[in-house]
Amino acid sequence: QVQVVESGGGSVEAGGSLRLSCAASGGTACRYTMSWYRQAPGKEREFVSGIDDSERSIYADSVKGRFAISQDVAKSTSYLQMNSLKPEDTAMYYCKTVAHCPRWFFTPKDYWGRGTQVTVSS
């Protein structure tokens, strides 16, 4: 079973920065594709950032130019650097990990972490 754990959330003032991490573990010889989502109270979960099959970084319009995604394949870890944070960025941030593992003949399987809270005050 693959486990996904997010970390790095916290409370910051508007204009501040945070760096989120997402670590995947538990899969033998698996390849992981990670992306970030967020959910604010009373709202649906929305896509924030990810890396597509061509290894291009993609972002929601609301975070372009402020957030940067990266991935350390060797560590099975994704990072989301968030700069110039705004109060509207306040949400629970989740990491979606798609695991491609030999034991499942590389059929992709989705896993989600429990999230890390980001709160931005004005």
Short mmCIF file of N, CA, C and O in Angstrom, two decimals, residues 5-108:
data_model
loop_
_atom_site.label_atom_id
_atom_site.label_comp_id
_atom_site.label_asym_id
_atom_site.label_seq_id
_atom_site.Cartn_x
_atom_site.Cartn_y
_atom_site.Cartn_z
N VAL A 5 2.11 11.58 2.37
CA VAL A 5 2.10 12.47 3.52
C VAL A 5 2.51 13.87 3.08
O VAL A 5 3.60 14.05 2.52
N GLU A 6 1.65 14.84 3.36
CA GLU A 6 1.97 16.24 3.08
C GLU A 6 2.50 16.90 4.34
O GLU A 6 2.13 16.52 5.46
N SER A 7 3.32 17.92 4.16
CA SER A 7 3.82 18.68 5.29
C SER A 7 4.20 20.08 4.82
O SER A 7 4.24 20.35 3.61
N GLY A 8 4.46 20.97 5.77
CA GLY A 8 4.94 22.30 5.44
C GLY A 8 3.91 23.41 5.55
O GLY A 8 4.24 24.58 5.36
N GLY A 9 2.67 23.05 5.83
CA GLY A 9 1.66 24.09 5.96
C GLY A 9 1.88 24.93 7.21
O GLY A 9 2.72 24.63 8.05
N GLY A 10 1.10 25.99 7.31
CA GLY A 10 1.21 26.86 8.47
C GLY A 10 0.42 28.13 8.27
O GLY A 10 -0.38 28.24 7.34
N SER A 11 0.65 29.08 9.17
CA SER A 11 -0.02 30.37 9.11
C SER A 11 0.99 31.45 8.78
O SER A 11 2.03 31.55 9.43
N VAL A 12 0.68 32.24 7.77
CA VAL A 12 1.57 33.33 7.36
C VAL A 12 0.74 34.57 7.05
O VAL A 12 -0.48 34.47 6.82
N GLU A 13 1.39 35.69 7.01
CA GLU A 13 0.73 36.93 6.60
C GLU A 13 0.76 37.03 5.07
O GLU A 13 1.59 36.41 4.40
N ALA A 14 -0.14 37.80 4.57
CA ALA A 14 -0.19 38.03 3.12
C ALA A 14 1.17 38.53 2.63
O ALA A 14 1.82 39.37 3.29
N GLY A 15 1.59 37.98 1.50
CA GLY A 15 2.90 38.31 0.96
C GLY A 15 3.99 37.34 1.37
O GLY A 15 5.09 37.38 0.81
N GLY A 16 3.68 36.49 2.32
CA GLY A 16 4.66 35.55 2.80
C GLY A 16 4.80 34.33 1.90
O GLY A 16 4.14 34.22 0.86
N SER A 17 5.64 33.40 2.34
CA SER A 17 5.93 32.20 1.56
C SER A 17 5.85 30.96 2.42
O SER A 17 6.10 31.01 3.64
N LEU A 18 5.54 29.87 1.79
CA LEU A 18 5.58 28.55 2.41
C LEU A 18 6.04 27.55 1.36
O LEU A 18 5.83 27.75 0.16
N ARG A 19 6.63 26.47 1.84
CA ARG A 19 7.03 25.39 0.95
C ARG A 19 6.41 24.11 1.45
O ARG A 19 6.72 23.64 2.55
N LEU A 20 5.53 23.55 0.65
CA LEU A 20 4.88 22.30 0.99
C LEU A 20 5.67 21.13 0.42
O LEU A 20 6.30 21.25 -0.63
N SER A 21 5.62 20.01 1.13
CA SER A 21 6.25 18.78 0.67
C SER A 21 5.22 17.67 0.65
O SER A 21 4.30 17.64 1.48
N CYS A 22 5.42 16.76 -0.28
CA CYS A 22 4.56 15.58 -0.39
C CYS A 22 5.48 14.38 -0.60
O CYS A 22 6.20 14.34 -1.59
N ALA A 23 5.45 13.45 0.33
CA ALA A 23 6.30 12.28 0.24
C ALA A 23 5.47 11.02 0.06
O ALA A 23 4.51 10.79 0.81
N ALA A 24 5.84 10.22 -0.92
CA ALA A 24 5.17 8.94 -1.16
C ALA A 24 6.09 7.81 -0.75
O ALA A 24 7.30 7.88 -0.93
N SER A 25 5.50 6.77 -0.18
CA SER A 25 6.30 5.62 0.25
C SER A 25 5.44 4.37 0.22
O SER A 25 4.21 4.45 0.12
N GLY A 26 6.10 3.22 0.35
CA GLY A 26 5.39 1.96 0.45
C GLY A 26 5.28 1.17 -0.84
O GLY A 26 4.80 0.04 -0.84
N GLY A 27 5.71 1.77 -1.93
CA GLY A 27 5.64 1.05 -3.20
C GLY A 27 7.02 0.64 -3.67
O GLY A 27 7.94 1.45 -3.67
N THR A 28 7.16 -0.59 -4.07
CA THR A 28 8.46 -1.11 -4.51
C THR A 28 8.62 -0.88 -6.01
O THR A 28 7.79 -1.33 -6.80
N ALA A 29 9.66 -0.15 -6.36
CA ALA A 29 9.98 0.12 -7.77
C ALA A 29 8.85 0.85 -8.48
O ALA A 29 8.66 0.70 -9.69
N CYS A 30 8.10 1.64 -7.73
CA CYS A 30 7.00 2.40 -8.33
C CYS A 30 7.49 3.74 -8.87
O CYS A 30 8.45 4.31 -8.36
N ARG A 31 6.79 4.21 -9.85
CA ARG A 31 7.00 5.57 -10.35
C ARG A 31 5.79 6.40 -9.93
O ARG A 31 4.65 5.96 -10.09
N TYR A 32 6.05 7.58 -9.39
CA TYR A 32 4.97 8.41 -8.87
C TYR A 32 4.85 9.70 -9.67
O TYR A 32 5.85 10.35 -9.98
N THR A 33 3.61 10.05 -9.95
CA THR A 33 3.31 11.35 -10.53
C THR A 33 2.48 12.11 -9.51
O THR A 33 1.44 11.61 -9.07
N MET A 34 2.94 13.30 -9.13
CA MET A 34 2.30 14.02 -8.04
C MET A 34 1.75 15.35 -8.50
O MET A 34 2.34 16.04 -9.33
N SER A 35 0.65 15.70 -7.93
CA SER A 35 0.03 17.00 -8.20
C SER A 35 -0.59 17.53 -6.92
O SER A 35 -0.81 16.78 -5.97
N TRP A 36 -0.89 18.80 -6.93
CA TRP A 36 -1.41 19.46 -5.74
C TRP A 36 -2.82 20.00 -6.00
O TRP A 36 -3.10 20.56 -7.06
N TYR A 37 -3.64 19.84 -4.98
CA TYR A 37 -5.01 20.36 -4.99
C TYR A 37 -5.23 21.11 -3.68
O TYR A 37 -4.47 20.93 -2.73
N ARG A 38 -6.28 21.89 -3.64
CA ARG A 38 -6.62 22.56 -2.40
C ARG A 38 -8.13 22.65 -2.26
O ARG A 38 -8.85 22.63 -3.24
N GLN A 39 -8.56 22.76 -1.02
CA GLN A 39 -9.98 22.88 -0.74
C GLN A 39 -10.19 23.87 0.38
O GLN A 39 -9.72 23.66 1.51
N ALA A 40 -10.88 24.93 0.06
CA ALA A 40 -11.22 25.94 1.06
C ALA A 40 -12.57 25.59 1.68
O ALA A 40 -13.38 24.87 1.07
N PRO A 41 -12.85 26.06 2.89
CA PRO A 41 -14.13 25.76 3.54
C PRO A 41 -15.31 26.17 2.67
O PRO A 41 -15.36 27.27 2.14
N GLY A 42 -16.23 25.23 2.48
CA GLY A 42 -17.43 25.51 1.71
C GLY A 42 -17.23 25.46 0.21
O GLY A 42 -18.17 25.74 -0.55
N LYS A 43 -16.04 25.11 -0.23
CA LYS A 43 -15.76 25.06 -1.66
C LYS A 43 -15.32 23.67 -2.07
O LYS A 43 -14.90 22.87 -1.24
N GLU A 44 -15.39 23.42 -3.37
CA GLU A 44 -14.95 22.14 -3.88
C GLU A 44 -13.42 22.11 -3.99
O GLU A 44 -12.77 23.14 -4.10
N ARG A 45 -12.89 20.91 -3.99
CA ARG A 45 -11.46 20.75 -4.16
C ARG A 45 -11.08 21.19 -5.58
O ARG A 45 -11.77 20.85 -6.54
N GLU A 46 -10.00 21.93 -5.69
CA GLU A 46 -9.57 22.43 -6.99
C GLU A 46 -8.10 22.11 -7.26
O GLU A 46 -7.28 22.04 -6.33
N PHE A 47 -7.79 21.98 -8.52
CA PHE A 47 -6.42 21.73 -8.95
C PHE A 47 -5.59 22.97 -8.73
O PHE A 47 -6.03 24.09 -9.01
N VAL A 48 -4.35 22.76 -8.27
CA VAL A 48 -3.42 23.87 -8.07
C VAL A 48 -2.23 23.77 -9.02
O VAL A 48 -1.92 24.70 -9.76
N SER A 49 -1.58 22.61 -9.00
CA SER A 49 -0.38 22.47 -9.82
C SER A 49 -0.04 21.01 -10.01
O SER A 49 -0.35 20.17 -9.15
N GLY A 50 0.62 20.70 -11.12
CA GLY A 50 1.06 19.36 -11.38
C GLY A 50 2.12 19.34 -12.46
O GLY A 50 2.47 20.38 -13.01
N ILE A 51 2.62 18.16 -12.74
CA ILE A 51 3.59 17.97 -13.82
C ILE A 51 2.99 16.97 -14.78
O ILE A 51 2.63 15.86 -14.39
N ASP A 52 2.89 17.35 -16.04
CA ASP A 52 2.24 16.47 -17.00
C ASP A 52 3.20 15.41 -17.54
O ASP A 52 4.36 15.34 -17.13
N ASP A 53 2.71 14.56 -18.44
CA ASP A 53 3.51 13.45 -18.95
C ASP A 53 4.73 13.92 -19.73
O ASP A 53 5.68 13.15 -19.90
N SER A 54 4.71 15.15 -20.20
CA SER A 54 5.87 15.71 -20.90
C SER A 54 6.79 16.44 -19.92
O SER A 54 7.69 17.17 -20.36
N GLU A 55 6.53 16.25 -18.64
CA GLU A 55 7.32 16.86 -17.58
C GLU A 55 7.25 18.37 -17.60
O GLU A 55 8.19 19.06 -17.18
N ARG A 56 6.14 18.89 -18.07
CA ARG A 56 5.92 20.32 -18.01
C ARG A 56 5.12 20.64 -16.74
O ARG A 56 4.19 19.92 -16.39
N SER A 57 5.47 21.73 -16.11
CA SER A 57 4.73 22.16 -14.93
C SER A 57 3.49 22.90 -15.38
O SER A 57 3.54 23.73 -16.29
N ILE A 58 2.38 22.59 -14.76
CA ILE A 58 1.13 23.26 -15.08
C ILE A 58 0.53 23.84 -13.80
O ILE A 58 0.73 23.28 -12.70
N TYR A 59 -0.15 24.94 -13.95
CA TYR A 59 -0.67 25.68 -12.80
C TYR A 59 -2.07 26.19 -13.06
O TYR A 59 -2.43 26.51 -14.19
N ALA A 60 -2.81 26.29 -11.99
CA ALA A 60 -4.09 26.99 -12.07
C ALA A 60 -3.80 28.48 -12.31
O ALA A 60 -2.77 29.00 -11.86
N ASP A 61 -4.69 29.13 -13.02
CA ASP A 61 -4.47 30.55 -13.32
C ASP A 61 -4.28 31.38 -12.05
O ASP A 61 -3.52 32.35 -12.04
N SER A 62 -4.96 30.99 -11.01
CA SER A 62 -4.93 31.77 -9.77
C SER A 62 -3.57 31.76 -9.07
O SER A 62 -3.32 32.61 -8.21
N VAL A 63 -2.70 30.82 -9.43
CA VAL A 63 -1.41 30.73 -8.75
C VAL A 63 -0.22 30.91 -9.69
O VAL A 63 0.93 30.91 -9.23
N LYS A 64 -0.49 31.07 -10.97
CA LYS A 64 0.61 31.25 -11.93
C LYS A 64 1.47 32.45 -11.55
O LYS A 64 0.96 33.50 -11.21
N GLY A 65 2.77 32.23 -11.63
CA GLY A 65 3.71 33.30 -11.31
C GLY A 65 4.02 33.42 -9.83
O GLY A 65 4.93 34.15 -9.45
N ARG A 66 3.26 32.71 -9.00
CA ARG A 66 3.50 32.78 -7.55
C ARG A 66 3.93 31.43 -6.97
O ARG A 66 4.69 31.38 -6.01
N PHE A 67 3.42 30.35 -7.53
CA PHE A 67 3.73 29.01 -7.03
C PHE A 67 4.66 28.30 -8.02
O PHE A 67 4.61 28.55 -9.23
N ALA A 68 5.47 27.40 -7.49
CA ALA A 68 6.36 26.61 -8.33
C ALA A 68 6.39 25.18 -7.81
O ALA A 68 6.65 24.96 -6.62
N ILE A 69 6.17 24.24 -8.71
CA ILE A 69 6.18 22.83 -8.34
C ILE A 69 7.50 22.20 -8.78
O ILE A 69 8.07 22.58 -9.82
N SER A 70 7.98 21.28 -7.99
CA SER A 70 9.16 20.51 -8.36
C SER A 70 9.03 19.12 -7.79
O SER A 70 8.19 18.87 -6.92
N GLN A 71 9.83 18.22 -8.30
CA GLN A 71 9.76 16.83 -7.83
C GLN A 71 11.15 16.24 -7.77
O GLN A 71 11.94 16.38 -8.70
N ASP A 72 11.43 15.59 -6.66
CA ASP A 72 12.67 14.84 -6.49
C ASP A 72 12.32 13.37 -6.68
O ASP A 72 11.79 12.73 -5.77
N VAL A 73 12.58 12.86 -7.86
CA VAL A 73 12.18 11.49 -8.18
C VAL A 73 12.86 10.49 -7.26
O VAL A 73 12.24 9.52 -6.80
N ALA A 74 14.13 10.71 -6.98
CA ALA A 74 14.87 9.77 -6.14
C ALA A 74 14.28 9.67 -4.74
O ALA A 74 14.32 8.62 -4.11
N LYS A 75 13.71 10.77 -4.25
CA LYS A 75 13.14 10.78 -2.91
C LYS A 75 11.62 10.58 -2.94
O LYS A 75 10.99 10.61 -1.89
N SER A 76 11.06 10.41 -4.13
CA SER A 76 9.61 10.26 -4.26
C SER A 76 8.88 11.39 -3.54
O SER A 76 7.91 11.17 -2.79
N THR A 77 9.36 12.58 -3.75
CA THR A 77 8.84 13.75 -3.05
C THR A 77 8.55 14.87 -4.03
O THR A 77 9.34 15.12 -4.94
N SER A 78 7.43 15.53 -3.81
CA SER A 78 7.07 16.72 -4.58
C SER A 78 7.09 17.92 -3.66
O SER A 78 6.77 17.80 -2.46
N TYR A 79 7.45 19.06 -4.22
CA TYR A 79 7.47 20.28 -3.45
C TYR A 79 6.60 21.33 -4.14
O TYR A 79 6.54 21.40 -5.36
N LEU A 80 5.96 22.16 -3.33
CA LEU A 80 5.20 23.27 -3.87
C LEU A 80 5.68 24.53 -3.16
O LEU A 80 5.38 24.72 -1.97
N GLN A 81 6.45 25.32 -3.86
CA GLN A 81 6.92 26.59 -3.31
C GLN A 81 5.85 27.64 -3.57
O GLN A 81 5.48 27.88 -4.72
N MET A 82 5.37 28.25 -2.51
CA MET A 82 4.29 29.22 -2.62
C MET A 82 4.78 30.57 -2.15
O MET A 82 5.15 30.73 -0.98
N ASN A 83 4.82 31.51 -3.06
CA ASN A 83 5.27 32.87 -2.76
C ASN A 83 4.13 33.86 -2.93
O ASN A 83 3.11 33.55 -3.55
N SER A 84 4.33 35.04 -2.40
CA SER A 84 3.32 36.11 -2.52
C SER A 84 1.93 35.61 -2.16
O SER A 84 0.96 35.83 -2.88
N LEU A 85 1.86 34.93 -1.05
CA LEU A 85 0.60 34.32 -0.64
C LEU A 85 -0.48 35.37 -0.37
O LEU A 85 -0.18 36.48 0.12
N LYS A 86 -1.70 34.99 -0.70
CA LYS A 86 -2.86 35.86 -0.53
C LYS A 86 -3.86 35.19 0.40
O LYS A 86 -3.87 33.95 0.51
N PRO A 87 -4.72 35.96 1.04
CA PRO A 87 -5.73 35.35 1.91
C PRO A 87 -6.58 34.32 1.17
O PRO A 87 -6.99 33.32 1.77
N GLU A 88 -6.81 34.52 -0.10
CA GLU A 88 -7.62 33.56 -0.86
C GLU A 88 -6.88 32.25 -1.14
O GLU A 88 -7.49 31.31 -1.67
N ASP A 89 -5.62 32.17 -0.78
CA ASP A 89 -4.89 30.91 -0.87
C ASP A 89 -5.14 30.03 0.34
O ASP A 89 -4.70 28.87 0.38
N THR A 90 -5.83 30.57 1.32
CA THR A 90 -6.13 29.79 2.53
C THR A 90 -6.97 28.57 2.18
O THR A 90 -8.04 28.68 1.56
N ALA A 91 -6.48 27.41 2.55
CA ALA A 91 -7.15 26.14 2.22
C ALA A 91 -6.37 24.99 2.81
O ALA A 91 -5.24 25.15 3.28
N MET A 92 -6.99 23.82 2.75
CA MET A 92 -6.28 22.58 3.02
C MET A 92 -5.67 22.15 1.69
O MET A 92 -6.38 22.06 0.69
N TYR A 93 -4.39 21.88 1.71
CA TYR A 93 -3.68 21.49 0.50
C TYR A 93 -3.43 19.99 0.51
O TYR A 93 -2.91 19.44 1.50
N TYR A 94 -3.80 19.36 -0.59
CA TYR A 94 -3.68 17.90 -0.71
C TYR A 94 -2.76 17.54 -1.86
O TYR A 94 -2.72 18.22 -2.88
N CYS A 95 -2.09 16.43 -1.66
CA CYS A 95 -1.23 15.89 -2.71
C CYS A 95 -1.90 14.65 -3.29
O CYS A 95 -2.26 13.73 -2.54
N LYS A 96 -2.07 14.65 -4.57
CA LYS A 96 -2.56 13.47 -5.28
C LYS A 96 -1.38 12.77 -5.92
O LYS A 96 -0.62 13.37 -6.67
N THR A 97 -1.23 11.51 -5.57
CA THR A 97 -0.12 10.73 -6.12
C THR A 97 -0.66 9.59 -6.97
O THR A 97 -1.48 8.81 -6.49
N VAL A 98 -0.22 9.55 -8.19
CA VAL A 98 -0.57 8.44 -9.07
C VAL A 98 0.62 7.49 -9.09
O VAL A 98 1.71 7.88 -9.50
N ALA A 99 0.39 6.27 -8.63
CA ALA A 99 1.47 5.29 -8.54
C ALA A 99 1.39 4.32 -9.70
O ALA A 99 0.32 3.78 -10.01
N HIS A 100 2.52 4.11 -10.33
CA HIS A 100 2.66 3.12 -11.41
C HIS A 100 3.65 2.08 -10.90
O HIS A 100 4.85 2.36 -10.80
N CYS A 101 3.14 0.91 -10.52
CA CYS A 101 3.97 -0.07 -9.84
C CYS A 101 4.01 -1.39 -10.61
O CYS A 101 2.99 -1.81 -11.16
N PRO A 102 5.17 -2.06 -10.58
CA PRO A 102 5.29 -3.34 -11.30
C PRO A 102 4.29 -4.38 -10.84
O PRO A 102 3.79 -5.15 -11.65
N ARG A 103 3.97 -4.39 -9.53
CA ARG A 103 3.08 -5.44 -9.01
C ARG A 103 1.65 -5.29 -9.55
O ARG A 103 0.87 -6.24 -9.47
N TRP A 104 1.32 -4.10 -10.03
CA TRP A 104 0.02 -3.89 -10.65
C TRP A 104 0.15 -3.75 -12.17
O TRP A 104 -0.73 -3.18 -12.82
N PHE A 105 1.26 -4.23 -12.69
CA PHE A 105 1.53 -4.13 -14.13
C PHE A 105 1.47 -2.68 -14.59
O PHE A 105 1.04 -2.39 -15.72
N PHE A 106 1.87 -1.80 -13.73
CA PHE A 106 1.95 -0.37 -13.99
C PHE A 106 0.60 0.29 -14.27
O PHE A 106 0.54 1.39 -14.82
N THR A 107 -0.47 -0.38 -13.88
CA THR A 107 -1.79 0.27 -13.94
C THR A 107 -1.81 1.41 -12.94
O THR A 107 -1.49 1.21 -11.77
N PRO A 108 -2.14 2.62 -13.35
CA PRO A 108 -2.08 3.74 -12.43
C PRO A 108 -3.13 3.64 -11.33
O PRO A 108 -4.28 3.29 -11.57
#
